[in-house]
Coordinates of C-alpha atoms and ligand atoms in Angstrom, one line a residue:
Chain A
M488 CA 108.1 43.6 147.3
A489 CA 110.9 43.3 144.7
D490 CA 110.6 45.6 141.7
I491 CA 110.2 43.8 138.4
I492 CA 110.2 47.0 136.3
E493 CA 112.5 49.9 137.0
V494 CA 112.4 52.8 134.6
Q495 CA 114.7 55.8 135.0
H496 CA 114.7 59.1 133.1
L497 CA 113.2 57.4 130.1
C498 CA 113.0 59.6 126.9
K499 CA 111.9 58.9 123.4
R500 CA 112.2 61.3 120.5
F501 CA 110.8 60.9 117.0
G502 CA 112.6 63.6 115.1
E503 CA 111.2 66.9 116.5
V504 CA 108.5 65.2 118.6
T505 CA 109.4 64.2 122.1
A506 CA 106.9 61.4 122.8
V507 CA 108.3 60.4 126.2
D508 CA 110.0 63.1 128.2
G509 CA 112.0 61.8 131.2
I510 CA 109.7 59.5 133.1
S511 CA 110.7 57.2 136.0
F512 CA 108.6 54.7 137.8
T513 CA 108.8 51.2 139.3
V514 CA 106.4 48.2 139.3
G515 CA 106.5 45.7 142.1
A516 CA 106.1 42.0 141.7
G517 CA 102.4 41.0 141.7
E518 CA 101.3 44.6 141.2
F519 CA 98.6 45.7 138.8
F520 CA 100.0 49.0 137.4
G521 CA 98.1 51.5 135.3
L522 CA 99.5 53.9 132.7
L523 CA 96.8 56.5 131.9
G524 CA 96.9 59.6 129.7
P525 CA 95.1 61.3 126.9
N526 CA 95.6 60.3 123.2
G527 CA 99.2 61.0 122.2
A528 CA 100.4 61.2 125.8
G529 CA 103.1 58.6 125.1
K530 CA 101.6 55.5 126.7
T531 CA 102.2 53.2 123.7
T532 CA 105.7 54.6 123.2
T533 CA 106.6 53.9 126.8
I534 CA 105.2 50.4 126.7
R535 CA 107.0 49.6 123.5
M536 CA 110.3 50.5 125.1
L537 CA 109.3 48.4 128.1
Y538 CA 109.1 45.2 126.1
G539 CA 112.1 46.0 123.9
F540 CA 110.3 46.9 120.7
S541 CA 111.7 50.4 120.5
P542 CA 115.1 51.5 121.7
P543 CA 114.9 54.5 124.2
S544 CA 116.5 57.7 123.1
R545 CA 117.7 58.1 126.7
G546 CA 117.2 56.4 130.1
V547 CA 117.4 53.0 131.6
I548 CA 114.9 50.2 131.7
R549 CA 115.4 47.1 133.9
V550 CA 113.0 44.3 133.8
F551 CA 113.4 41.3 136.2
G552 CA 116.6 43.1 137.2
M553 CA 118.1 42.8 133.7
D554 CA 118.8 45.6 131.2
I555 CA 116.4 45.5 128.3
S556 CA 118.9 46.7 125.8
R557 CA 121.2 43.8 126.5
D558 CA 119.1 40.9 127.8
W559 CA 116.1 41.5 125.6
R560 CA 115.8 37.9 124.6
R561 CA 115.7 36.6 128.1
I562 CA 113.3 39.3 129.2
K563 CA 111.0 38.8 126.3
A564 CA 110.8 35.1 127.0
R565 CA 109.2 35.9 130.4
I566 CA 106.7 38.6 129.4
G567 CA 103.4 38.6 127.5
V568 CA 102.3 41.5 125.4
C569 CA 98.9 42.5 124.1
Q570 CA 99.6 45.3 121.6
Q571 CA 97.3 48.2 120.8
D572 CA 96.9 47.1 117.2
N573 CA 95.6 43.7 116.3
T574 CA 98.6 41.6 115.2
L575 CA 96.8 38.2 114.9
D576 CA 97.3 36.2 111.8
P577 CA 94.1 36.6 109.8
D578 CA 94.8 33.7 107.5
L579 CA 95.1 31.2 110.3
T580 CA 92.7 29.6 112.7
V581 CA 92.3 30.6 116.4
E582 CA 94.2 27.5 117.5
Q583 CA 97.0 27.9 114.9
N584 CA 97.5 31.4 116.0
L585 CA 98.3 30.2 119.5
I586 CA 100.4 27.2 118.5
L587 CA 102.6 29.1 116.0
F588 CA 103.1 31.9 118.5
A589 CA 104.2 29.3 121.1
G590 CA 106.8 28.3 118.5
Y591 CA 108.4 31.7 118.7
F592 CA 109.0 31.0 122.4
S593 CA 110.4 27.5 121.5
I594 CA 107.6 25.8 123.4
P595 CA 107.4 22.2 122.2
R596 CA 104.4 21.4 120.0
R597 CA 102.7 19.1 122.4
E598 CA 103.0 21.5 125.3
A599 CA 101.7 24.3 123.0
R600 CA 98.6 22.3 122.2
A601 CA 97.8 21.7 125.8
R602 CA 98.3 25.4 126.7
A603 CA 96.3 26.5 123.8
A604 CA 93.4 24.3 124.8
E605 CA 93.6 25.6 128.4
L606 CA 93.7 29.2 127.3
L607 CA 90.9 28.9 124.9
D608 CA 88.8 27.4 127.7
F609 CA 89.8 30.3 130.0
F610 CA 88.8 32.9 127.5
A611 CA 85.6 31.1 126.4
L612 CA 86.9 30.5 122.8
A613 CA 87.0 26.7 122.9
N614 CA 84.1 26.3 120.5
R615 CA 85.7 28.7 118.0
R616 CA 89.1 27.0 117.9
S617 CA 88.9 26.1 114.2
A618 CA 87.4 29.4 113.1
K619 CA 89.5 31.8 111.0
V620 CA 90.5 34.9 112.8
M621 CA 89.0 36.9 110.0
D622 CA 85.6 35.6 111.0
L623 CA 85.8 36.6 114.7
S624 CA 84.0 39.5 116.4
G625 CA 86.0 42.3 118.0
G626 CA 85.5 40.9 121.5
M627 CA 86.8 37.5 120.4
I628 CA 89.8 39.0 118.7
R629 CA 90.8 40.8 121.9
R630 CA 90.3 37.7 124.0
L631 CA 92.4 35.7 121.6
T632 CA 95.1 38.4 121.7
L633 CA 95.1 38.1 125.5
A634 CA 95.2 34.3 125.3
R635 CA 98.2 34.6 122.9
A636 CA 100.0 36.9 125.3
L637 CA 99.7 34.2 128.0
I638 CA 100.9 31.3 125.9
N639 CA 104.5 31.5 127.4
R640 CA 103.1 31.6 131.0
P641 CA 104.6 35.1 131.5
E642 CA 105.5 36.6 134.9
L643 CA 104.6 40.0 133.6
L644 CA 101.7 40.9 131.3
I645 CA 101.8 44.2 129.3
L646 CA 98.4 45.3 128.0
D647 CA 98.0 48.3 125.7
E648 CA 94.3 49.2 125.7
P649 CA 93.0 45.6 125.9
T650 CA 89.3 46.7 126.0
T651 CA 89.1 49.5 123.6
G652 CA 86.2 49.0 121.2
L653 CA 84.5 46.3 123.2
D654 CA 80.9 46.2 124.2
P655 CA 80.1 46.3 128.0
Q656 CA 79.6 42.6 128.1
S657 CA 82.9 41.8 126.6
R658 CA 84.7 44.4 128.7
H659 CA 83.3 42.9 131.9
Q660 CA 84.3 39.5 130.7
V661 CA 87.9 40.7 130.1
W662 CA 88.0 42.4 133.5
D663 CA 86.8 39.2 135.2
R664 CA 89.6 37.3 133.6
L665 CA 92.2 39.9 134.4
E666 CA 91.1 39.8 138.0
K667 CA 91.6 36.1 138.1
L668 CA 95.1 36.5 136.6
K669 CA 95.9 39.1 139.2
A670 CA 94.8 36.9 142.0
S671 CA 97.1 34.2 140.7
G672 CA 100.0 36.6 141.3
L673 CA 100.7 37.8 137.8
S674 CA 102.2 41.4 137.5
V675 CA 100.4 43.6 135.0
V676 CA 101.0 46.9 133.3
L677 CA 97.8 48.3 131.7
T678 CA 97.0 51.3 129.6
T679 CA 93.4 52.2 129.2
H680 CA 91.0 55.1 128.5
Y681 CA 88.4 53.6 130.7
M682 CA 88.8 55.1 134.2
E683 CA 86.3 52.6 135.6
E684 CA 88.6 49.9 134.4
A685 CA 91.7 51.5 135.9
S686 CA 89.9 52.1 139.3
R687 CA 88.7 48.5 139.4
L688 CA 91.9 46.8 138.4
C689 CA 94.9 48.9 139.3
D690 CA 96.7 48.8 142.6
R691 CA 98.7 51.9 141.6
L692 CA 98.8 54.1 138.5
I693 CA 100.4 57.1 136.9
I694 CA 98.8 59.7 134.7
V695 CA 101.0 61.0 132.0
D696 CA 100.6 63.9 129.6
H697 CA 103.0 65.2 126.9
G698 CA 105.4 62.4 127.9
K699 CA 105.6 63.5 131.5
I700 CA 104.2 61.9 134.7
L701 CA 101.6 64.2 136.4
V702 CA 100.7 62.0 139.4
D703 CA 101.4 58.7 140.9
G704 CA 99.3 56.7 143.4
S705 CA 96.4 54.3 144.0
P706 CA 93.1 55.2 142.4
E707 CA 91.6 55.9 145.9
E708 CA 94.5 58.1 147.0
L709 CA 94.4 60.1 143.8
T710 CA 90.7 60.6 143.9
L711 CA 90.9 61.8 147.5
R712 CA 93.8 64.0 146.9
H713 CA 92.7 65.7 143.7
V714 CA 88.9 65.6 143.8
G715 CA 87.5 64.7 147.2
R716 CA 85.0 62.2 148.2
S717 CA 82.0 63.8 146.7
V718 CA 81.1 65.9 143.7
I719 CA 78.1 68.1 143.0
E720 CA 77.3 68.6 139.4
I721 CA 75.1 71.6 138.7
G722 CA 73.5 72.2 135.3
G723 CA 73.0 75.8 134.1
P724 CA 74.8 77.5 137.0
D725 CA 73.8 81.2 137.7
Q726 CA 75.8 84.2 138.7
A727 CA 74.7 84.0 142.3
L728 CA 76.2 80.5 142.6
R729 CA 79.5 81.7 141.0
D730 CA 79.7 84.6 143.4
Y731 CA 79.0 82.4 146.4
L732 CA 81.8 79.9 145.3
K733 CA 84.2 82.8 144.8
A734 CA 83.4 84.3 148.1
H735 CA 83.9 81.1 150.0
E736 CA 86.9 79.9 147.9
I737 CA 85.4 76.6 147.1
A738 CA 87.2 74.2 144.7
H739 CA 85.3 73.9 141.5
D740 CA 85.5 73.6 137.7
D741 CA 83.3 76.0 135.7
L742 CA 82.5 74.5 132.3
G743 CA 80.0 77.2 131.3
Q744 CA 76.9 75.1 130.9
R745 CA 77.9 72.9 133.8
L746 CA 79.7 73.4 137.1
L747 CA 81.5 70.8 139.1
L748 CA 81.9 71.3 142.9
Y749 CA 84.4 69.3 144.9
T750 CA 83.4 69.3 148.5
P751 CA 84.3 67.2 151.5
D752 CA 81.5 64.9 152.5
G753 CA 78.4 66.2 154.3
N754 CA 79.9 69.6 155.3
E755 CA 77.9 72.8 155.4
I756 CA 78.9 74.0 152.0
S757 CA 77.2 71.1 150.2
T758 CA 74.1 71.6 152.4
A759 CA 74.2 75.3 151.6
V760 CA 74.5 74.7 147.9
R761 CA 71.8 72.1 148.0
D762 CA 69.4 74.4 149.8
N763 CA 70.2 77.7 147.9
F764 CA 71.4 76.9 144.4
C765 CA 70.0 73.5 143.4
H766 CA 66.9 74.6 141.4
D767 CA 66.5 71.8 138.9
Q768 CA 69.7 70.1 137.6
C769 CA 71.8 69.0 140.5
T770 CA 73.5 65.7 140.9
F771 CA 75.3 64.5 144.0
R772 CA 77.8 61.7 143.4
S773 CA 81.1 60.4 144.6
G774 CA 84.4 61.7 143.2
S775 CA 86.0 59.4 140.6
L776 CA 89.2 58.8 138.8
E777 CA 87.6 60.3 135.7
D778 CA 87.3 63.6 137.7
V779 CA 91.0 63.4 138.6
F780 CA 91.9 62.6 135.0
L781 CA 90.0 65.5 133.6
R782 CA 91.1 68.0 136.2
L783 CA 94.8 67.1 135.7
T784 CA 94.9 66.8 131.9
G785 CA 92.3 69.4 131.0
R786 CA 89.2 69.1 129.0
E787 CA 90.4 70.2 125.6
L788 CA 90.4 67.6 122.7
R789 CA 93.8 66.0 121.8
E790 CA 95.1 65.4 118.4
Chain B
M421 CA 128.7 47.2 112.9
I422 CA 125.8 46.4 110.6
I423 CA 124.9 43.0 112.1
D424 CA 125.2 41.7 115.6
P425 CA 125.8 37.9 115.3
Q426 CA 123.9 37.3 118.5
T427 CA 120.7 38.4 116.9
I428 CA 120.7 35.5 114.4
S429 CA 119.9 32.0 115.5
W430 CA 118.0 29.0 114.2
R431 CA 114.9 30.5 115.7
F432 CA 114.2 31.9 112.3
V433 CA 112.9 28.5 111.3
K434 CA 109.8 29.3 113.4
V435 CA 108.9 32.2 111.2
W436 CA 109.6 30.1 108.1
Q437 CA 107.2 27.5 109.6
R438 CA 104.5 30.2 110.1
N439 CA 104.7 31.0 106.4
L440 CA 104.6 27.3 105.5
V441 CA 101.4 26.8 107.5
T442 CA 99.8 29.8 105.9
F443 CA 100.9 28.5 102.5
Q444 CA 99.5 25.0 103.1
R445 CA 96.1 26.5 103.8
I446 CA 95.9 27.5 100.2
W447 CA 98.3 25.1 98.6
K448 CA 95.9 24.0 95.9
V449 CA 95.8 27.6 94.6
N450 CA 99.5 28.0 95.0
F451 CA 100.2 24.9 92.8
I452 CA 98.0 25.8 89.9
T453 CA 100.2 28.4 88.4
P454 CA 103.5 26.4 88.2
L455 CA 101.4 23.4 86.9
L456 CA 99.6 25.3 84.1
E457 CA 102.2 27.9 83.2
P458 CA 104.6 25.5 81.4
L459 CA 101.7 23.8 79.6
L460 CA 100.6 27.2 78.4
F461 CA 104.0 28.1 77.1
I462 CA 104.6 24.7 75.5
A463 CA 101.2 25.1 73.7
A464 CA 102.0 28.6 72.6
F465 CA 105.5 28.1 71.4
G466 CA 105.4 24.5 70.5
L467 CA 102.3 24.7 68.5
G468 CA 101.6 28.3 67.6
F469 CA 105.2 29.4 67.0
A470 CA 106.4 26.1 65.4
G471 CA 105.9 27.2 61.8
L472 CA 107.9 30.5 62.3
L473 CA 110.8 29.3 64.3
S474 CA 111.4 25.6 64.9
T475 CA 115.1 25.4 66.0
I476 CA 117.6 27.8 67.4
R477 CA 121.4 27.7 67.7
Y478 CA 122.6 27.8 71.3
A479 CA 126.1 27.1 72.5
G480 CA 127.0 25.5 69.2
A481 CA 124.0 23.1 69.2
E482 CA 120.8 23.1 67.2
I483 CA 117.9 22.7 69.6
S484 CA 114.1 23.2 69.3
Y485 CA 112.8 26.6 70.4
T486 CA 110.6 25.1 73.1
A487 CA 113.6 23.2 74.5
F488 CA 115.5 26.5 74.5
I489 CA 112.9 28.4 76.5
A490 CA 111.8 25.6 78.9
P491 CA 114.7 26.1 81.4
A492 CA 114.3 29.8 81.2
L493 CA 110.6 29.5 82.1
V494 CA 111.7 27.7 85.4
A495 CA 114.3 30.4 86.1
T496 CA 111.7 33.1 85.5
A497 CA 109.3 31.4 87.8
V498 CA 112.0 31.3 90.5
M499 CA 112.4 35.1 90.1
N500 CA 108.7 35.8 90.2
N501 CA 107.9 33.6 93.1
A502 CA 110.7 34.8 95.3
F503 CA 110.4 38.5 94.3
F504 CA 106.6 38.7 94.7
E505 CA 106.8 36.9 98.0
T506 CA 109.2 39.3 99.6
T507 CA 107.6 42.4 98.0
Y508 CA 103.7 42.2 98.0
A509 CA 103.3 39.3 100.5
S510 CA 106.0 40.5 102.9
F511 CA 104.6 44.1 102.7
V512 CA 101.1 42.9 103.6
R513 CA 102.5 41.0 106.6
M514 CA 104.6 43.9 107.7
Y515 CA 102.2 46.8 107.1
Y516 CA 98.7 45.6 107.0
Q517 CA 98.7 42.5 109.1
K518 CA 101.4 43.8 111.5
T519 CA 102.7 40.2 111.8
F520 CA 106.2 41.3 112.4
D521 CA 105.1 43.7 115.2
G522 CA 103.5 40.7 116.9
M523 CA 106.6 38.6 116.5
L524 CA 108.8 41.4 118.0
A525 CA 107.0 40.9 121.3
T526 CA 108.6 37.4 121.5
P527 CA 112.2 36.3 121.8
L528 CA 112.5 36.6 118.0
S529 CA 114.9 39.2 116.6
I530 CA 114.2 41.5 113.6
E531 CA 117.2 39.8 111.9
E532 CA 115.6 36.4 112.3
I533 CA 112.3 37.6 110.8
I534 CA 114.1 39.1 107.8
I535 CA 116.2 36.0 107.2
A536 CA 113.1 33.8 107.5
E537 CA 111.2 35.9 104.9
I538 CA 114.1 35.5 102.4
V539 CA 114.6 31.8 103.1
W540 CA 110.8 31.3 102.8
S541 CA 110.6 33.0 99.4
A542 CA 113.4 30.8 98.2
T543 CA 111.5 27.7 99.5
K544 CA 108.4 28.8 97.7
A545 CA 110.4 29.4 94.5
A546 CA 112.0 25.9 94.8
A547 CA 108.5 24.3 95.3
A548 CA 107.2 26.0 92.1
A549 CA 110.4 25.0 90.2
T550 CA 109.9 21.4 91.3
I551 CA 106.4 21.2 89.9
M552 CA 107.4 22.9 86.7
L553 CA 110.3 20.5 86.3
A554 CA 107.9 17.6 86.6
V555 CA 105.7 19.0 83.9
L556 CA 108.6 19.9 81.6
G557 CA 110.2 16.6 82.3
A558 CA 107.1 14.7 81.2
F559 CA 107.4 16.4 77.8
G560 CA 111.1 15.5 77.5
Y561 CA 112.5 18.9 78.1
V562 CA 114.6 17.9 81.1
K563 CA 117.7 15.7 81.2
W564 CA 117.5 13.3 84.1
P565 CA 119.0 12.8 86.7
L566 CA 121.0 16.0 86.2
G567 CA 117.7 17.9 86.0
L568 CA 117.1 17.3 89.7
L569 CA 119.8 19.8 90.4
M570 CA 117.3 22.4 89.3
I571 CA 115.7 22.2 92.8
P572 CA 118.7 23.4 94.8
L573 CA 119.5 25.9 92.0
A574 CA 115.9 27.3 92.3
F575 CA 116.4 27.7 96.1
F576 CA 119.8 29.4 95.5
G577 CA 118.4 31.8 92.9
G578 CA 115.3 32.3 95.1
I579 CA 117.6 33.7 97.8
A580 CA 119.0 36.3 95.4
F581 CA 115.5 37.5 94.2
G582 CA 113.9 37.2 97.7
A583 CA 116.7 39.4 99.1
V584 CA 116.4 42.1 96.5
G585 CA 112.6 42.0 96.9
L586 CA 112.9 42.5 100.7
F587 CA 115.3 45.4 100.1
F588 CA 112.6 47.1 98.1
T589 CA 110.0 46.3 100.8
G590 CA 112.4 48.1 103.2
I591 CA 112.4 51.3 101.2
I592 CA 109.1 51.5 99.4
P593 CA 106.5 54.0 100.9
T594 CA 103.3 52.4 99.7
I595 CA 102.4 49.0 98.2
E596 CA 101.3 50.5 94.8
M597 CA 104.9 51.7 94.3
F598 CA 106.2 48.2 93.8
N599 CA 105.1 48.9 90.2
L600 CA 108.3 50.8 89.8
P601 CA 110.9 48.1 90.6
I602 CA 108.8 45.6 88.6
F603 CA 108.7 47.9 85.6
L604 CA 112.4 48.9 85.8
F605 CA 113.9 45.7 87.2
V606 CA 111.8 42.6 86.8
T607 CA 110.3 43.1 83.3
P608 CA 113.5 44.1 81.6
M609 CA 115.2 41.1 83.2
F610 CA 112.4 38.8 82.1
L611 CA 112.8 40.0 78.5
F612 CA 116.5 40.5 78.1
S613 CA 118.2 37.8 80.1
G614 CA 118.6 35.3 77.3
T615 CA 115.2 34.0 78.2
F616 CA 113.4 34.2 74.8
F617 CA 116.4 34.8 72.5
P618 CA 120.2 34.4 73.0
V619 CA 121.9 37.4 74.4
S620 CA 124.3 37.3 71.5
N621 CA 121.4 38.6 69.3
L622 CA 121.4 41.8 71.3
P623 CA 123.5 44.8 70.0
L624 CA 127.0 44.7 71.3
W625 CA 126.6 47.6 73.7
A626 CA 123.6 46.0 75.3
Q627 CA 125.2 42.6 76.0
P628 CA 127.1 43.6 79.1
L629 CA 123.9 45.0 80.6
A630 CA 122.3 41.6 80.2
L631 CA 125.3 40.0 81.9
A632 CA 124.6 42.2 85.0
F633 CA 121.1 40.7 85.4
P634 CA 121.0 38.0 88.0
L635 CA 118.3 36.3 85.9
Y636 CA 120.7 35.9 83.1
H637 CA 123.0 33.8 85.2
L638 CA 120.1 31.8 86.6
V639 CA 118.9 31.1 83.1
Q640 CA 122.4 30.0 82.0
L641 CA 122.7 27.6 84.9
S642 CA 119.2 26.3 84.3
R643 CA 120.1 25.5 80.7
L644 CA 123.2 23.8 81.8
I645 CA 121.2 21.6 84.1
C646 CA 118.3 20.9 81.8
L647 CA 120.1 20.6 78.4
G648 CA 123.7 20.1 79.3
L649 CA 124.7 23.1 77.3
H650 CA 126.3 26.4 78.3
E651 CA 127.7 29.5 76.7
T652 CA 129.3 31.1 79.7
V653 CA 131.5 29.9 82.5
P654 CA 129.1 28.3 85.0
V655 CA 131.3 28.9 88.0
L656 CA 131.3 32.6 87.4
S657 CA 127.5 32.6 87.2
V658 CA 127.3 30.8 90.6
L659 CA 129.8 33.3 92.1
Y660 CA 127.8 36.3 90.6
L661 CA 124.6 35.0 92.1
A662 CA 126.2 34.4 95.5
L663 CA 127.7 37.9 95.6
F664 CA 124.4 39.4 94.5
S665 CA 122.6 37.5 97.3
V666 CA 125.1 38.6 100.0
I667 CA 124.9 42.2 99.0
F668 CA 121.1 42.3 99.0
I669 CA 120.7 40.3 102.2
L670 CA 122.8 42.9 103.9
L671 CA 120.8 45.8 102.3
A672 CA 117.5 44.1 103.2
L673 CA 118.7 43.8 106.8
V674 CA 119.7 47.4 107.0
F675 CA 116.6 48.9 105.4
M676 CA 114.0 46.6 106.9
K677 CA 115.5 47.2 110.4
K678 CA 115.4 50.9 109.8
R679 CA 111.8 50.6 108.8
L680 CA 110.7 48.2 111.6
V681 CA 112.5 49.7 114.6
K682 CA 110.4 52.7 115.8
Ligands
ATP16 N1 106.7 55.9 115.0 C1 106.5 57.2 115.3 N2 107.0 58.2 114.5 C2 106.7 59.4 114.9 N3 106.0 59.9 115.9 C3 105.4 58.9 116.7 C4 105.6 57.5 116.4 N4 105.0 56.8 117.3 C5 104.4 57.7 118.1 N5 104.6 59.0 117.7 C6 104.2 60.2 118.4 O1 104.5 60.2 119.8 C7 103.4 60.7 120.5 C8 103.0 59.7 121.5 O2 102.3 58.6 120.9 P1 101.8 57.3 121.6 O3 101.3 56.4 120.5 O4 102.8 56.8 122.6 O5 100.5 57.9 122.4 P2 99.5 57.1 123.3 O6 99.5 57.7 124.6 O7 99.7 55.6 123.2 O8 98.1 57.5 122.6 P3 96.8 56.7 122.3 O9 96.0 56.9 123.5 O10 96.1 57.5 121.2 O11 97.1 55.3 122.0 C9 102.3 61.2 119.6 O12 102.5 62.5 119.3 C10 102.6 60.4 118.3 O13 102.2 61.1 117.2
MG17 MG1 98.5 54.1 122.4

C-alpha cells in the first residue's frame, strides 16, 4: 500500500505553547486513520498542518508524495476537509453552499449542480436543498459540511470531530455514510472523542497527548495490548479485594469508588474475584478502546 | 519578500462571486440606501437650506449649493460602502462565520481571499454610486455623458477605501473597536474633505491636512466629472489615490495574513 500521507518530526509552537511536539506517522491509501487524544492534545493543530492551513514550526509533511509547503494548491485540490468549527455560509441556501464551494475548486457550474444533487441525496438533504443554513439542525449542518467536503471528489478526506454534538440517530447515520465512503476506497483521517466511533471506523489509529504520540495500532491490537479481552468493574471495593490484587499482582485501576480489573478471559483470577469479592456491584464486560484511552491519558480533566 | 506572485491568480473571482450571490439575496435592502440618501439630502439642502445659502463660489464659478454637494455625496457613499464592507462585513465573515477558514481548505490562497474582499467592496461602492448617479441625474445635478465616468471612478475610489478598511480588520482586536477608526478617520474625512464647504474656507494650517485625505481627492474628481469644474490638478488626485491604494493593499495583505495564518 502506497502511503498518501507521510509526517516526519512535526512540531507546532504557538509562542510558549508547544501544541505538537515531534510526531511522525504515515497513512496508507484506502486506510481509515484515527487521531485520538484528550482536549488540547494537538489534534486540530496537526490536522490543520496536514491540509496546509497552518505552516509547521518544524518537520516535513508529504501528501500524495508532494510537499505541502510547496505544492499546497495541487494537494488541496485533491483533499476534502471537514473542519471542527462550522464554516458554512449561513446566509446562503444548502445548495448554494455546495455550488459556490465547488467554484473554489474551479469545478464548472453544470458539473457542480450535478454533484451537489448527488451529494444531497447521499446525505439525505435533498428535500432541504433550498433551506437556509441558518434554519438547519445540528445534524443537518454536519451532514452538509461532509457533503461540501466531498464536492471535489477527494482522494483523501480529513474529518475533525465530524459527529461531536450529534444525537445517536444522526451519529449512526454519519457512520453509515462514512463506511460506504470507506468501502469505495476513499482514504480518511478522523479525529473524534467517541471511542465507539474510532473502534468501528478506524483501521489504525494513534493516541496523542501533549503533542506526542502515545501509541499506534489497530483498535483491536491496542485493546488487547493495553487492557486485555475482559474487564471486571467493581463498585465499592473493600480492603480485602485490594490486598488480594496486590498479593497476586493483578493489573487494575483503583478509582476509589470503583475498581477496574483487567484479566485474561476465563482464567482463575476472574473466577476467584467473582466468587469472593463480587458482593453486589460487579460488571463483567469486554475491554474497549475507551479503557485504553483512559489508561494511557489518565482520568484527570483537561483544560 | 512580502508577496509571492504564485499565490495570486484569477481564482479570486470565485470569492468575489460568493459575495455577489450573498448580496443578491438581499439586494432590495442594499439598494434602498443609495436610492433614498440623495433624495434626503436634496430635500434637506435644496429646500430647508435654500433661504440661508443658495449659491456658492467653487473653482471660479457660481453654482447652487445642492449642485456643489451632490458629487460629494456620491464620493462619500463610495467611501462608506467600501469601508464598511471590508470592516464590519469582512470581520463578520472572518471571525464569526469563519468563511475564510472554510475557503482555506480549498485551492484558494489567503492573498486571493484578501484581494477578492477589496475588489468586492469596490464593486459594491460602484453599484451604490450608479444608483445615486441615476437619482442625481434625474434632478439635473450630473453632466451627461461625462457623468458616466463616475462609475469607474467609484470603483477606483472603492479600492482605496476597501483596502484601508481591510487593513483595520487585520489589526483590530474586537468588532466594537471599529468605532475608533471611524471616529478618527472616516468622520473627519466626511466633514473636512471639501464635501460640505470648500477646503479654502478652512484656516491655512488645516488645508494641507485636508489634502492628505483620500476622500478630498475623490470629491475633487467627482466634481470634475459631474460639474466639469476643478480647483486642483486632477492627475495628481488620481496619482494620490493610486498610491494610497497600493500602500494599503500591501498593508492589508501583510496584516490579514498575519491574522489568518495560525
Ligand atoms: N491559534 C492558536 N494560538 C495559540 N494556541 C493555540 C492555537 N491553536 C491551538 N492552540 C493551543 O494548542 C494546543 C492544542 O490545541 P488543539 O486545538 O490542536 O487541540 P485538540 O486536540 O484539537 O483539542 P480538542 O479536542 O479540544 O479539539 C492547546 O493547548 C491550544 O490551546
Ligand atoms: Mg480540535
